[in-house]
Amino acid sequence: MSLQRFIHEAISPWMKNEGPDSDIVLSSRIRLARNLEEHTFPVVTSNEDAEKLLNDVKKQINPTTSHRRFGDLSCLEMKSMDKNEKQVLVEKHLISPALAEKSPYGASILSEDESLSIMVNEEDHLRIQCLLSGFRLDEGLELANEIDDWLEERFTYAFDEQHGYMTSCPTNVGTGLRASVMMHLPALVVTQQMNRILPAIHQLGLAVRGIYGEGSEALGHLFQVSNQMTLGKSEEDIIGDLSSVVKQLVQQERAARESLLESSNNHIEDRVFRSYGTLAYSRRMESKEASQRLSDVRLGIDLGMIKNVSASILNELMVLTQPAFLQQYAGEALSPDERDQRRAALIRERLQLEAEKNQD
Amino acid sequence: MLCQECQQRQATLHFTKIINGEKTEFHICDVCAKEKGEYIPGSNSFSIHQLLSGLLDFEQPKHYSETESKQRARESQCESCGMTYRQFAESGRFGCVKCYETFKKNLDPIFKRLHSGNTTHAGKIPKRKGKDLHIHRQIDELKQVLKEKIDQEEFEEAAELRDQIRSLQQSLDEKKEG
């Protein structure tokens, strides 16, 4: 398979669009947890009951089902996929690791552009997930609500006045809403402001996590910011509170980038181009280094230092250089040692594509 | 870098553990990581439910100060799915919708802690299920008024209320059949 075709198939179509503030907010995600009244929750449920639930879902959503906003929906069952295929979905953030590993009757209902994934038989019976590029939480909620209403016409939800939507875990009860954004904050990390900002965000009842890493040492300077509280506030308020913090972070990051450019332009430029050179010529690349270098290059693109490389390269390669994707591209299982070689090769090839694109 | 365990293979897993300010670095290969699974974050991830179960356990009052009703709540078992409070506290997750009722006594303090003091839903109400809820709520309110009217011997108004309740009840029944 050519790299171009592989990327075409591997990258979710929704990722290719740019959204508002997409120089800093890479993606927005809305998740709604829903359970059906008649079934016990997946944590204690028997295989028979889980299978019955999956069959009920398949009856309602079959290959001919189409939704007016999301188009055709398809159902991917965990039991008919091999380990690597499932891992690929995990690396694309379409399903959770728990669904891939622990749910024999788990499934994902996917829209064509992969912006919608409804997980079946995860920790809750149904988990609606909408993914959008850029900073678009409001739009995400609107879409998720629409799918939620559509599902509610077909299934009877576990809901009562006091607890709202009843979920398997007490941390999700009420709205069942988890809203999150993925942010690229290199300047705040480099200027060491992140350590100061993180506790403040926690105090506001929001969670910040480094992606593929922990705490402030987030790999690739990528951070996921999400709400914690789900009970006692409306969906709109939850998203409003999260959004105002995200807006602040976007402003702070922009200001930090500007002051970096003013105070140490040459240092930043050096860092950006060293990373670009390393990515373009290396023969071995660990995933940790890859994410750091890619972050530098992305910053260089955002600051206008690197031209002719598309900004989506960071999101794209962060996904493509994950183990399961490398193995899928290689068509075989790879040892960590082989993965490092393949990772370097794939990144070189991908940058080469950019160069060729610009010659045309 | 070589694996610090076997000193033979390349280390592929690197992590730093900070416990009470004491920093320990680990560099381990895939094979040794699998063997040592439980010590390595990521390979056997520490879940929110484990943290939560600490919180739920904390909710259990100490034996000597325990009142009878609380003790009963602690020993309660969900009729529908068979989950006991102990199991709930250990897993950090409900077994079914009925568990919310069964463990009701113990839940509010937990919700308060998890959701900044809130115990009541203030968000979306599902269209289909919510409609019935509105009607149920209306019937309950009317029944209350009806009782007052009867107590006050205002039978004419009571009769009107009774008819209203009936028609609401009917609309619910029709929905169930339809």
Coordinates of C-alpha atoms in Angstrom, one line a residue:
Chain A
M1 CA 0.0 0.0 0.0
S2 CA 1.3 3.4 -0.8
L3 CA 1.8 5.8 2.1
Q4 CA -0.7 8.3 0.6
R5 CA -3.4 5.7 0.5
F6 CA -2.5 4.4 3.9
I7 CA -2.8 7.9 5.3
H8 CA -6.0 8.4 3.5
E9 CA -7.5 5.3 5.1
A10 CA -5.8 5.7 8.4
I11 CA -6.7 9.3 9.2
S12 CA -10.3 10.0 10.1
P13 CA -11.9 12.4 7.6
W14 CA -12.9 14.7 10.4
M15 CA -9.3 15.2 11.3
K16 CA -8.5 16.8 7.9
N17 CA -10.8 19.7 8.4
E18 CA -9.5 22.7 10.2
G19 CA -11.6 24.3 12.9
P20 CA -11.6 27.5 14.9
D21 CA -8.4 28.2 16.8
S22 CA -6.9 25.0 15.3
D23 CA -3.4 26.4 15.7
I24 CA -3.8 25.6 19.4
V25 CA -6.9 23.5 19.9
L26 CA -6.4 20.4 17.8
S27 CA -9.7 18.7 18.5
S28 CA -12.9 18.9 20.6
R29 CA -14.7 15.8 21.9
I30 CA -18.1 15.3 23.5
R31 CA -19.1 12.1 25.2
L32 CA -22.5 11.2 26.6
A33 CA -22.9 8.1 28.7
R34 CA -26.3 6.4 28.5
N35 CA -27.8 3.2 29.8
L36 CA -30.9 1.3 29.0
E37 CA -33.5 0.7 31.7
E38 CA -34.1 -3.0 31.1
H39 CA -30.5 -4.3 31.3
T40 CA -28.1 -4.6 34.2
F41 CA -25.0 -2.4 33.7
P42 CA -22.1 -4.0 31.7
V43 CA -19.9 -4.3 34.8
V44 CA -22.0 -7.1 36.3
T45 CA -23.9 -8.2 33.2
S46 CA -23.8 -11.7 31.9
N47 CA -22.5 -12.5 28.4
E48 CA -26.0 -13.5 27.4
D49 CA -27.5 -10.2 28.4
A50 CA -24.6 -8.3 26.8
E51 CA -25.2 -10.2 23.6
K52 CA -28.9 -9.5 23.7
L53 CA -28.2 -5.8 24.1
L54 CA -25.8 -5.8 21.2
N55 CA -28.4 -7.7 19.1
D56 CA -31.1 -5.1 20.1
V57 CA -28.8 -2.3 19.0
K58 CA -28.0 -4.1 15.7
K59 CA -31.7 -4.5 15.1
Q60 CA -32.1 -0.7 15.4
I61 CA -28.9 0.3 13.7
N62 CA -28.1 -2.1 10.8
P63 CA -26.2 -1.5 7.6
T64 CA -29.1 0.2 6.0
T65 CA -29.5 2.8 8.8
S66 CA -28.7 6.3 7.8
H67 CA -28.8 9.4 10.0
R68 CA -29.6 12.7 8.4
R69 CA -26.6 14.5 9.9
F70 CA -24.0 11.7 10.1
G71 CA -25.0 9.7 7.0
D72 CA -24.6 5.9 6.9
L73 CA -23.7 4.2 10.1
S74 CA -21.8 1.0 10.4
C75 CA -21.4 -1.4 13.3
L76 CA -17.9 -2.8 14.1
E77 CA -18.1 -5.7 16.5
M78 CA -15.1 -6.4 18.7
K79 CA -15.4 -10.1 18.4
S80 CA -14.9 -10.0 14.7
M81 CA -11.7 -8.0 14.8
D82 CA -8.2 -9.0 15.6
K83 CA -6.1 -7.4 18.3
N84 CA -4.2 -5.0 16.0
E85 CA -7.4 -3.9 14.2
K86 CA -8.9 -3.0 17.6
Q87 CA -5.7 -1.2 18.7
V88 CA -5.8 0.9 15.6
L89 CA -9.3 2.1 16.6
V90 CA -7.9 2.9 20.1
E91 CA -5.1 4.9 18.6
K92 CA -7.6 6.9 16.5
H93 CA -9.5 7.6 19.8
L94 CA -12.6 6.0 18.3
I95 CA -12.9 3.3 21.0
S96 CA -11.4 3.0 24.5
P97 CA -8.8 0.5 25.5
A98 CA -11.4 -1.1 27.8
L99 CA -13.8 -1.8 25.0
A100 CA -11.0 -3.3 22.9
E101 CA -9.7 -5.6 25.7
K102 CA -12.6 -6.5 27.9
S103 CA -15.9 -6.4 26.0
P104 CA -16.5 -9.6 24.1
Y105 CA -19.9 -8.2 23.0
G106 CA -18.6 -4.7 22.5
A107 CA -19.1 -2.7 19.4
S108 CA -18.7 0.7 17.8
I109 CA -21.3 2.3 15.7
L110 CA -19.3 4.5 13.4
S111 CA -20.3 7.3 11.0
E112 CA -18.5 7.5 7.6
D113 CA -16.4 10.4 8.5
E114 CA -15.6 8.8 11.9
S115 CA -16.7 12.0 13.8
L116 CA -19.3 9.9 15.5
S117 CA -18.6 6.7 17.4
I118 CA -21.2 5.1 19.7
M119 CA -19.5 2.5 21.9
V120 CA -21.8 -0.4 22.9
N121 CA -21.3 -2.4 26.0
E122 CA -18.4 -0.4 27.3
E123 CA -18.6 0.7 31.0
D124 CA -22.1 2.0 30.1
H125 CA -24.5 0.5 27.6
L126 CA -24.1 3.3 25.1
R127 CA -21.4 5.9 24.9
I128 CA -22.0 8.6 22.3
Q129 CA -18.8 10.3 21.2
C130 CA -18.5 13.2 18.8
L131 CA -15.1 14.3 17.6
L132 CA -14.5 17.6 15.8
S133 CA -11.4 19.4 14.7
G134 CA -10.5 22.7 16.3
F135 CA -12.3 24.4 19.1
R136 CA -16.0 23.4 18.6
L137 CA -17.5 22.2 21.8
D138 CA -20.9 23.8 21.3
E139 CA -21.3 22.3 17.9
G140 CA -20.1 18.9 19.3
L141 CA -22.8 19.1 22.0
E142 CA -25.4 19.9 19.4
L143 CA -24.5 16.9 17.3
A144 CA -24.3 14.6 20.3
N145 CA -27.7 15.8 21.5
E146 CA -29.1 15.1 18.1
I147 CA -27.8 11.5 18.1
D148 CA -28.9 11.2 21.7
D149 CA -32.5 12.1 20.8
W150 CA -32.4 9.8 17.9
L151 CA -31.3 6.9 20.1
E152 CA -33.9 7.7 22.7
E153 CA -36.6 7.2 20.1
R154 CA -35.4 3.7 19.8
F155 CA -34.3 2.7 23.4
T156 CA -35.7 3.5 26.8
Y157 CA -33.0 5.2 28.8
A158 CA -32.3 4.7 32.5
F159 CA -33.2 8.2 33.8
D160 CA -34.8 9.6 36.9
E161 CA -35.4 13.1 38.0
Q162 CA -33.0 13.2 40.9
H163 CA -30.0 11.4 39.3
G164 CA -30.6 12.3 35.7
Y165 CA -29.0 9.8 33.4
M166 CA -27.9 6.9 35.6
T167 CA -24.5 5.6 34.8
S168 CA -22.4 2.7 35.9
C169 CA -19.9 4.9 37.6
P170 CA -20.9 7.6 40.1
T171 CA -18.5 10.1 38.5
N172 CA -20.6 10.3 35.4
V173 CA -24.1 10.5 36.8
G174 CA -26.4 13.3 35.9
T175 CA -25.6 14.6 32.5
G176 CA -23.2 11.7 31.6
L177 CA -21.3 14.4 29.8
R178 CA -17.5 14.5 29.4
A179 CA -16.4 17.4 27.2
S180 CA -12.7 17.7 26.3
V181 CA -10.3 19.5 24.1
M182 CA -6.8 18.5 22.9
M183 CA -4.5 21.5 23.1
H184 CA -1.0 22.0 21.8
L185 CA 0.8 24.3 24.3
P186 CA 4.5 24.3 23.5
A187 CA 5.2 27.9 24.4
L188 CA 3.5 27.6 27.8
V189 CA 5.6 24.6 28.5
V190 CA 8.9 26.1 27.2
T191 CA 8.4 29.3 29.2
Q192 CA 7.6 27.1 32.3
Q193 CA 4.2 28.6 32.8
M194 CA 2.4 25.3 32.6
N195 CA 3.4 24.2 36.1
R196 CA 1.8 27.4 37.4
I197 CA -1.4 27.0 35.3
L198 CA -2.1 23.4 36.0
P199 CA -3.1 23.7 39.7
A200 CA -5.3 26.6 38.8
I201 CA -7.2 24.6 36.3
H202 CA -7.6 21.8 38.7
Q203 CA -9.1 24.2 41.2
L204 CA -11.8 25.1 38.7
G205 CA -13.0 21.5 38.7
L206 CA -11.4 20.6 35.4
A207 CA -9.0 17.9 34.7
V208 CA -5.8 18.3 32.6
R209 CA -3.9 15.4 31.3
G210 CA -0.9 15.0 29.1
I211 CA -1.6 12.9 26.1
Y212 CA 0.5 9.7 26.0
G213 CA 2.2 11.0 29.1
E214 CA 1.6 12.3 32.5
G215 CA 1.3 15.6 34.2
S216 CA 3.3 18.6 33.0
E217 CA 5.7 16.4 31.0
A218 CA 3.2 15.8 28.4
L219 CA 4.6 14.2 25.3
G220 CA 4.5 16.5 22.3
H221 CA 3.2 19.3 24.5
L222 CA -0.3 18.0 24.0
F223 CA -2.8 18.4 26.8
Q224 CA -6.3 17.2 27.2
V225 CA -8.6 19.5 29.3
S226 CA -11.9 18.2 30.4
N227 CA -14.8 18.7 32.8
Q228 CA -14.9 16.5 36.0
M229 CA -18.3 17.4 37.4
T230 CA -21.4 15.9 35.7
L231 CA -24.2 16.4 38.3
G232 CA -26.0 19.6 39.2
K233 CA -25.1 21.7 36.2
S234 CA -26.7 21.8 32.8
E235 CA -24.8 20.6 29.8
E236 CA -24.5 24.1 28.4
D237 CA -23.1 25.4 31.7
I238 CA -20.5 22.6 31.9
I239 CA -19.4 23.4 28.4
G240 CA -19.5 27.1 29.0
D241 CA -17.2 26.8 32.0
L242 CA -14.8 24.6 30.1
S243 CA -14.8 26.9 27.1
S244 CA -13.9 30.0 29.1
V245 CA -10.9 28.2 30.5
V246 CA -9.9 27.0 27.1
K247 CA -10.2 30.5 25.7
Q248 CA -7.9 31.8 28.4
L249 CA -5.4 29.1 27.7
V250 CA -5.5 29.9 23.9
Q251 CA -4.8 33.6 24.7
Q252 CA -2.0 32.7 27.2
E253 CA -0.3 30.4 24.7
R254 CA -0.5 33.0 21.9
A255 CA 1.0 35.6 24.2
A256 CA 3.8 33.1 25.2
R257 CA 4.5 32.4 21.6
E258 CA 4.8 36.1 20.9
S259 CA 7.1 36.8 23.8
L260 CA 9.2 33.8 22.8
L261 CA 9.6 35.2 19.3
E262 CA 10.6 38.6 20.6
S263 CA 13.0 37.4 23.3
S264 CA 14.6 34.4 21.7
N265 CA 13.7 34.2 18.1
N266 CA 17.0 32.6 17.1
H267 CA 16.8 29.9 19.8
I268 CA 13.2 29.0 18.8
E269 CA 14.1 28.9 15.1
D270 CA 17.1 26.7 15.8
R271 CA 15.0 24.3 17.9
V272 CA 12.3 24.1 15.2
F273 CA 14.8 23.5 12.3
R274 CA 16.9 21.0 14.3
S275 CA 13.8 19.0 15.0
Y276 CA 12.7 19.3 11.3
G277 CA 16.2 18.1 10.2
T278 CA 16.1 15.2 12.7
L279 CA 12.7 14.1 11.5
A280 CA 13.7 14.4 7.9
Y281 CA 16.9 12.3 8.1
S282 CA 16.8 10.0 11.1
R283 CA 17.0 6.3 10.8
R284 CA 15.7 5.4 14.2
M285 CA 13.0 7.2 16.2
E286 CA 11.5 6.4 19.5
S287 CA 7.9 7.5 20.0
K288 CA 8.8 9.9 22.8
E289 CA 11.3 11.7 20.6
A290 CA 9.0 11.7 17.6
S291 CA 6.2 13.5 19.5
Q292 CA 8.6 16.1 20.8
R293 CA 10.1 16.8 17.4
L294 CA 6.7 16.9 15.8
S295 CA 5.6 19.4 18.3
D296 CA 8.5 21.6 17.5
V297 CA 7.8 21.4 13.8
R298 CA 4.2 22.2 14.3
L299 CA 5.2 25.2 16.3
G300 CA 7.5 26.2 13.5
I301 CA 4.6 26.0 11.1
D302 CA 2.3 28.0 13.3
L303 CA 5.0 30.7 13.7
G304 CA 5.5 30.9 9.9
M305 CA 9.1 29.6 10.1
I306 CA 8.4 26.4 8.2
K307 CA 6.4 26.9 5.1
N308 CA 5.1 24.3 2.7
V309 CA 4.3 21.7 5.3
S310 CA 0.7 21.2 6.2
A311 CA -0.3 22.0 9.8
S312 CA -2.2 18.7 10.1
I313 CA 1.1 16.8 10.0
L314 CA 1.3 16.8 13.8
N315 CA -2.1 15.3 14.5
E316 CA -1.6 12.9 11.6
L317 CA 1.9 11.6 12.5
M318 CA 1.0 11.4 16.3
V319 CA -1.5 8.8 15.3
L320 CA 0.4 7.2 12.4
T321 CA 3.5 6.6 14.5
Q322 CA 1.7 4.7 17.2
P323 CA 2.6 1.0 17.4
A324 CA -0.6 -0.5 16.0
F325 CA -0.6 1.8 13.0
L326 CA 3.1 1.0 12.3
Q327 CA 2.2 -2.7 12.4
Q328 CA -0.8 -2.2 10.2
Y329 CA 1.3 -0.3 7.6
A330 CA 4.0 -2.9 7.8
G331 CA 1.4 -5.7 7.6
E332 CA 3.1 -7.7 10.3
A333 CA 3.9 -7.7 14.0
L334 CA 6.9 -5.6 14.9
S335 CA 9.3 -5.6 17.8
P336 CA 10.0 -2.3 19.5
D337 CA 13.3 -2.2 17.8
E338 CA 11.8 -2.7 14.4
R339 CA 9.1 -0.1 15.3
D340 CA 11.7 2.6 15.9
Q341 CA 13.2 2.0 12.4
R342 CA 9.8 1.9 10.8
R343 CA 8.7 5.0 12.6
A344 CA 11.7 7.0 11.4
A345 CA 11.1 5.7 7.8
L346 CA 7.4 6.6 7.9
I347 CA 8.1 10.1 9.1
R348 CA 10.8 10.6 6.4
E349 CA 8.5 9.4 3.8
R350 CA 5.6 11.6 5.0
L351 CA 7.8 14.7 4.9
Q352 CA 9.0 13.7 1.4
L353 CA 5.3 13.7 0.3
E354 CA 5.0 17.3 1.5
A355 CA 8.1 18.3 -0.5
E356 CA 6.8 16.5 -3.7
K357 CA 3.4 18.1 -3.2
N358 CA 5.0 21.5 -3.2
Q359 CA 6.9 20.8 -6.4
D360 CA 3.8 20.1 -8.4
Chain B
M1 CA 20.0 2.2 26.9
L2 CA 20.0 -1.4 28.3
C3 CA 17.1 -2.7 30.4
Q4 CA 18.0 -2.2 34.1
E5 CA 16.4 -5.6 35.0
C6 CA 18.0 -8.0 32.6
Q7 CA 20.9 -5.9 31.3
Q8 CA 20.5 -7.7 28.0
R9 CA 17.7 -6.1 25.9
Q10 CA 17.1 -2.5 24.9
A11 CA 14.9 -0.6 27.4
T12 CA 11.7 0.5 25.8
L13 CA 9.7 1.5 28.8
H14 CA 10.8 4.6 30.6
F15 CA 9.0 6.1 33.5
T16 CA 9.6 8.2 36.6
K17 CA 7.9 7.4 39.9
I18 CA 7.5 10.2 42.5
I19 CA 6.4 9.1 45.9
N20 CA 6.5 11.7 48.6
G21 CA 9.0 13.7 46.7
E22 CA 11.3 10.7 46.2
K23 CA 12.1 10.3 42.5
T24 CA 12.9 6.9 41.0
E25 CA 13.6 6.3 37.4
F26 CA 12.9 3.0 35.6
H27 CA 14.2 1.8 32.2
I28 CA 12.9 -1.6 31.4
C29 CA 12.5 -3.8 28.3
D30 CA 9.3 -5.2 27.0
V31 CA 9.9 -8.7 28.4
C32 CA 10.8 -7.6 31.9
A33 CA 7.9 -5.1 31.8
K34 CA 5.5 -7.9 31.2
E35 CA 6.9 -9.9 34.1
K36 CA 6.8 -7.0 36.4
G37 CA 3.4 -5.9 35.1
E38 CA 1.9 -4.8 38.4
Y39 CA 4.6 -2.3 39.2
I40 CA 4.5 -0.5 35.9
P41 CA 2.0 2.2 35.2
G42 CA 0.4 1.9 31.9
S43 CA 0.9 -1.8 31.6
N44 CA -1.7 -2.4 34.3
S45 CA -3.3 1.0 34.8
F46 CA -4.5 2.2 38.1
S47 CA -8.1 3.0 37.4
I48 CA -10.4 5.7 38.6
H49 CA -12.5 3.0 40.1
Q50 CA -9.7 2.0 42.5
L51 CA -9.4 5.6 43.6
L52 CA -13.1 5.8 43.9
S53 CA -13.4 2.7 46.0
G54 CA -11.2 4.4 48.5
L55 CA -13.7 7.2 48.7
L56 CA -16.7 4.8 48.9
D57 CA -15.0 2.9 51.7
F58 CA -14.3 6.1 53.5
E59 CA -18.0 6.7 53.5
Q60 CA -18.5 3.6 55.6
P61 CA -18.7 4.7 59.2
K62 CA -16.6 2.9 61.7
H63 CA -18.2 -0.1 63.3
Y64 CA -18.4 1.1 66.9
S65 CA -20.2 4.3 66.0
E66 CA -22.5 2.8 63.4
T67 CA -26.2 3.3 63.8
E68 CA -28.5 0.4 63.1
S69 CA -30.0 2.0 59.9
K70 CA -26.5 2.7 58.5
Q71 CA -25.4 -0.8 59.3
R72 CA -28.4 -2.1 57.4
A73 CA -27.6 0.1 54.4
R74 CA -24.1 -1.2 54.5
E75 CA -25.3 -4.8 54.4
S76 CA -27.9 -4.0 51.8
Q77 CA -28.0 -6.0 48.6
C78 CA -29.6 -4.9 45.4
E79 CA -32.7 -7.2 44.7
S80 CA -32.4 -6.7 41.0
C81 CA -28.8 -7.5 40.2
G82 CA -27.6 -8.9 43.5
M83 CA -24.8 -6.4 44.1
T84 CA -24.0 -5.8 47.8
Y85 CA -22.8 -2.4 49.1
R86 CA -19.4 -4.0 49.8
Q87 CA -19.1 -5.0 46.1
F88 CA -20.2 -1.6 45.0
A89 CA -17.6 0.0 47.3
E90 CA -14.9 -2.3 46.0
S91 CA -15.7 -1.9 42.3
G92 CA -16.7 1.7 42.4
R93 CA -19.6 1.0 40.1
F94 CA -23.3 0.3 40.2
G95 CA -24.7 -3.0 38.9
C96 CA -28.0 -1.7 37.6
V97 CA -30.5 1.1 37.9
K98 CA -32.0 -0.4 41.0
C99 CA -28.7 0.0 42.9
Y100 CA -29.3 3.7 43.0
E101 CA -32.4 3.1 45.1
T102 CA -30.9 0.3 47.2
F103 CA -27.8 2.3 48.3
K104 CA -29.7 5.6 48.3
K105 CA -28.8 6.3 52.0
N106 CA -25.1 6.2 51.3
L107 CA -25.0 8.0 48.0
D108 CA -25.6 11.6 48.6
P109 CA -22.3 12.2 50.5
I110 CA -20.5 10.5 47.7
F111 CA -22.2 12.5 45.0
K112 CA -21.5 15.7 47.0
R113 CA -17.9 14.9 47.1
L114 CA -17.6 14.0 43.4
H115 CA -19.7 16.8 42.0
S116 CA -18.9 19.9 44.1
G117 CA -21.8 19.5 46.6
N118 CA -24.5 18.7 44.1
T119 CA -26.9 15.8 44.4
T120 CA -29.6 16.6 41.9
H121 CA -29.6 16.6 38.2
A122 CA -30.0 20.0 36.5
G123 CA -29.4 19.0 32.9
K124 CA -31.1 17.5 29.9
I125 CA -34.4 15.6 30.3
P126 CA -35.0 13.0 27.6
K127 CA -37.9 13.7 25.4
R128 CA -39.8 10.5 25.5
K129 CA -39.0 9.3 29.1
G130 CA -39.1 12.9 30.3
K131 CA -42.6 13.5 29.1
D132 CA -44.0 10.8 31.4
L133 CA -41.9 12.3 34.2
H134 CA -43.6 15.6 33.8
I135 CA -47.1 14.0 33.8
H136 CA -46.2 11.8 36.8
R137 CA -45.0 14.9 38.6
Q138 CA -48.3 16.7 37.7
I139 CA -50.4 13.8 39.0
D140 CA -48.5 13.7 42.3
E141 CA -49.1 17.4 42.8
L142 CA -52.8 17.2 41.9
K143 CA -53.2 14.2 44.3
Q144 CA -51.8 16.3 47.0
V145 CA -54.2 19.2 46.3
L146 CA -57.1 16.7 46.0
K147 CA -56.3 15.4 49.5
E148 CA -56.4 18.9 50.9
K149 CA -59.7 19.7 49.2
I150 CA -61.3 16.5 50.6
D151 CA -60.0 17.4 54.1
Q152 CA -61.5 20.8 53.7
E153 CA -64.7 19.1 52.4
E154 CA -64.7 21.1 49.2
F155 CA -66.1 18.2 47.2
E156 CA -67.0 20.0 44.0
E157 CA -63.5 21.1 43.4
A158 CA -62.2 17.7 44.5
A159 CA -64.4 16.1 41.8
E160 CA -62.9 18.3 39.2
L161 CA -59.4 17.4 40.3
R162 CA -60.2 13.8 40.3
D163 CA -61.3 14.0 36.7
Q164 CA -58.2 15.8 35.8
I165 CA -56.0 13.2 37.4
R166 CA -58.0 10.5 35.6
S167 CA -57.5 12.0 32.2
L168 CA -53.8 12.4 32.9
Q169 CA -53.6 8.8 34.1
Q170 CA -55.5 7.7 31.0
S171 CA -53.0 9.5 28.7
L172 CA -50.2 7.7 30.4
D173 CA -52.0 4.3 30.1
E174 CA -52.7 4.9 26.4
K175 CA -49.0 5.7 25.9
K176 CA -48.0 2.4 27.5
E177 CA -50.4 0.4 25.3
G178 CA -49.5 2.4 22.2

